[in-house]
């Protein structure tokens, strides 16, 4: 087997069983992805943040939210006064779905059947980590967390709901904020994310 130097192992943040996840064939997205990207963060984090799926950079790095969306998320954490290191961050779908556009790999929104196939993994993460609060970022995350294809972001934005043993707080996805064209609306959407994260923190008390 593979031996991991003990110091390197210690330096790694806790990851979700990457090897088994990487072998997942529950849907076809693995075929065009570099690798599966598992969640990252302390095992018993009280807050779990759920994104959509790895992007181009995450697919290459094998870590969630290391690209432009991750950079924006870092600013949200900072504004909300929440430490990124203290929360568990994962995605609803673990393989990057994309289509070629010239030399670039363009993100494609996962289909409901792919969200459902990958829910298997998210459910495991929730069951073993038992977060008090799950922050769903965007529609895909919300659909996976609540296990329904019919829920929309608008339904739940800003209103926490109970789901199983957790609270679910719904906020925008950072990539949405990045795409908002005018500055005022962008600022507003960013604030909604910050307020949502603050709310998640308050629900722990
Ligand atoms: N967008 C996501 O939803 N997740 C990532 O990990 C990166 C970008």
Coordinates of C-alpha atoms and ligand atoms in Angstrom, one line a residue:
X1 CA 0.0 0.0 0.0
X2 CA 0.8 3.7 -0.1
X3 CA 2.8 5.0 2.9
X4 CA 2.1 8.6 4.0
X5 CA 4.9 10.3 5.9
X6 CA 3.5 11.0 9.3
X7 CA 4.2 14.7 9.3
X8 CA 2.5 15.1 5.9
X9 CA -0.5 13.2 7.2
X10 CA -0.8 15.5 10.2
X11 CA -0.6 18.6 8.1
X12 CA -3.6 17.5 6.0
X13 CA -7.0 18.8 7.2
X14 CA -9.4 16.0 7.8
X15 CA -10.9 14.8 4.5
X16 CA -13.9 12.7 3.6
X17 CA -12.7 9.2 2.6
X18 CA -11.2 10.4 -0.7
X19 CA -10.2 7.0 -2.1
X20 CA -13.7 5.4 -1.9
X21 CA -15.3 8.6 -3.1
X22 CA -13.0 8.7 -6.0
X23 CA -14.1 5.2 -7.0
X24 CA -17.8 6.3 -7.1
X25 CA -19.7 5.3 -10.2
X26 CA -23.2 6.2 -9.0
X27 CA -23.5 8.6 -12.0
X28 CA -21.3 9.3 -15.1
X29 CA -19.7 12.5 -14.0
X30 CA -16.5 10.7 -12.9
X31 CA -15.6 10.0 -16.5
X32 CA -14.6 13.6 -17.4
X33 CA -13.4 14.7 -14.0
X34 CA -9.8 14.6 -12.8
X35 CA -10.8 13.3 -9.3
X36 CA -13.6 13.4 -6.8
X37 CA -13.5 16.3 -4.4
X38 CA -14.5 15.4 -0.8
X39 CA -15.4 17.7 2.1
X40 CA -12.8 19.3 4.3
X41 CA -12.7 20.6 7.8
X42 CA -12.9 19.5 11.5
X43 CA -14.7 16.2 12.0
X44 CA -17.0 17.7 14.6
X45 CA -17.6 21.1 13.2
X46 CA -20.9 22.5 14.2
X47 CA -21.5 24.2 10.9
X48 CA -21.4 22.4 7.6
X49 CA -21.3 24.5 4.4
X50 CA -22.6 22.9 1.2
X51 CA -21.7 24.2 -2.2
X52 CA -22.7 22.9 -5.6
X53 CA -19.8 21.0 -7.2
X54 CA -16.1 21.4 -7.6
X55 CA -15.1 24.0 -10.2
X56 CA -12.1 23.8 -12.6
X57 CA -9.5 24.6 -9.9
X58 CA -11.1 22.4 -7.3
X59 CA -11.1 19.5 -9.8
X60 CA -7.4 19.9 -10.3
X61 CA -6.5 20.5 -6.6
X62 CA -8.8 17.9 -5.1
X63 CA -10.0 20.5 -2.5
X64 CA -13.3 22.4 -2.2
X65 CA -13.5 26.1 -2.8
X66 CA -9.9 27.0 -3.7
X67 CA -10.8 28.9 -6.9
X68 CA -12.6 32.3 -7.4
X69 CA -15.7 31.2 -5.6
X70 CA -13.6 30.1 -2.7
X71 CA -11.9 33.5 -2.6
X72 CA -15.2 35.2 -2.4
X73 CA -16.3 32.8 0.3
X74 CA -13.2 33.7 2.3
X75 CA -14.4 37.3 2.3
X76 CA -17.8 36.3 3.5
X77 CA -16.3 34.4 6.4
X78 CA -14.2 37.4 7.3
X79 CA -17.1 39.8 7.2
X80 CA -19.3 37.4 9.3
X81 CA -16.5 36.9 11.8
X82 CA -16.5 33.1 11.3
X83 CA -13.3 31.2 11.0
X84 CA -13.2 29.0 7.8
X85 CA -10.9 26.6 9.5
X86 CA -13.6 25.8 12.1
X87 CA -16.4 24.8 9.6
X88 CA -16.7 21.7 7.5
X89 CA -17.0 22.6 3.8
X90 CA -18.3 20.3 1.1
X91 CA -20.3 20.1 -2.1
X92 CA -23.6 18.5 -3.1
X93 CA -22.0 16.9 -6.1
X94 CA -18.4 15.6 -5.8
X95 CA -17.3 15.5 -9.5
X96 CA -16.8 18.5 -11.7
X97 CA -19.4 18.7 -14.5
X98 CA -18.2 20.7 -17.5
X99 CA -18.4 21.2 -21.2
X100 CA -15.5 22.3 -23.5
X101 CA -15.5 26.0 -24.6
X102 CA -12.4 26.6 -26.6
X103 CA -9.5 25.7 -24.3
X104 CA -11.6 26.3 -21.2
X105 CA -13.8 23.9 -19.2
X106 CA -17.1 25.6 -18.7
X107 CA -19.1 24.7 -15.5
X108 CA -22.4 22.9 -16.2
X109 CA -25.2 22.8 -13.6
X110 CA -25.7 19.2 -12.3
X111 CA -28.9 17.4 -13.3
X112 CA -31.4 16.3 -10.6
X113 CA -30.4 12.7 -11.2
X114 CA -26.8 13.5 -10.5
X115 CA -27.7 15.5 -7.3
X116 CA -29.7 12.4 -6.2
X117 CA -26.9 10.0 -7.0
X118 CA -24.4 12.0 -5.0
X119 CA -26.8 12.6 -2.1
X120 CA -25.5 9.2 -0.9
X121 CA -22.2 10.9 0.0
X122 CA -23.7 14.1 1.5
X123 CA -26.0 11.9 3.7
X124 CA -22.9 10.0 5.0
X125 CA -21.2 13.3 5.8
X126 CA -24.3 14.6 7.7
X127 CA -24.8 11.3 9.5
X128 CA -21.2 11.0 10.8
X129 CA -20.6 14.7 11.5
X130 CA -24.0 15.7 12.8
X131 CA -23.7 19.4 12.2
X132 CA -26.0 21.7 14.2
X133 CA -26.4 24.0 11.2
X134 CA -26.1 23.2 7.5
X135 CA -25.6 26.2 5.3
X136 CA -26.9 25.5 1.8
X137 CA -25.3 27.8 -0.8
X138 CA -27.5 27.9 -3.9
X139 CA -30.2 25.8 -5.4
X140 CA -28.3 22.6 -6.0
X141 CA -27.1 22.4 -2.4
X142 CA -30.6 23.2 -1.1
X143 CA -32.2 20.4 -3.3
X144 CA -29.7 17.9 -2.1
X145 CA -29.9 18.8 1.6
X146 CA -33.7 18.9 1.6
X147 CA -33.9 15.9 -0.8
X148 CA -36.4 17.5 -3.2
X149 CA -36.0 18.7 -6.7
X150 CA -39.0 21.1 -6.3
X151 CA -37.6 23.5 -3.7
X152 CA -36.2 26.9 -4.9
X153 CA -33.7 29.3 -3.4
X154 CA -36.3 31.9 -3.2
X155 CA -38.5 29.7 -1.0
X156 CA -35.9 29.4 1.7
X157 CA -33.6 32.4 1.4
X158 CA -33.1 34.0 4.8
X159 CA -35.5 31.6 6.6
X160 CA -33.9 28.8 8.5
X161 CA -35.8 25.5 8.5
X162 CA -35.4 22.3 10.6
X163 CA -34.3 19.3 8.7
X164 CA -33.6 16.1 10.7
X165 CA -31.4 17.1 13.6
X166 CA -30.0 20.2 11.9
X167 CA -31.0 23.7 11.1
X168 CA -30.7 24.6 7.4
X169 CA -29.8 28.1 6.5
X170 CA -30.0 29.0 2.8
X171 CA -27.8 31.6 1.2
X172 CA -26.7 32.5 -2.4
X173 CA -23.9 30.6 -4.0
X174 CA -20.6 32.7 -4.2
X175 CA -20.5 32.1 -7.9
X176 CA -23.8 33.9 -8.2
X177 CA -22.5 36.9 -6.4
X178 CA -19.5 36.9 -8.7
X179 CA -21.8 37.0 -11.7
X180 CA -24.1 39.8 -10.5
X181 CA -23.3 42.6 -13.0
X182 CA -24.1 45.8 -11.1
X183 CA -22.2 46.8 -8.0
X184 CA -25.2 47.7 -5.8
X185 CA -26.9 44.3 -6.4
X186 CA -23.6 42.5 -6.0
X187 CA -23.1 44.2 -2.6
X188 CA -26.6 43.3 -1.6
X189 CA -26.1 39.6 -2.5
X190 CA -22.8 39.5 -0.7
X191 CA -24.6 40.9 2.4
X192 CA -27.2 38.2 2.2
X193 CA -24.4 35.7 2.4
X194 CA -22.8 37.4 5.3
X195 CA -26.1 37.7 7.2
X196 CA -26.8 34.0 6.6
X197 CA -23.4 32.9 8.0
X198 CA -24.0 35.1 11.0
X199 CA -27.4 33.5 11.5
X200 CA -25.8 30.1 11.3
X201 CA -23.4 31.1 14.1
X202 CA -26.3 32.5 16.2
X203 CA -28.2 29.2 15.8
X204 CA -25.4 27.4 17.6
X205 CA -26.2 29.2 20.9
Ligands
LIG1 N1 -18.2 26.0 -6.5 C1 -18.7 25.1 -5.7 O1 -19.9 25.0 -5.5 N2 -17.9 24.3 -5.0 C2 -16.6 24.4 -5.1 O2 -15.9 23.6 -4.4 C3 -16.1 25.4 -5.9 C4 -16.9 26.2 -6.6

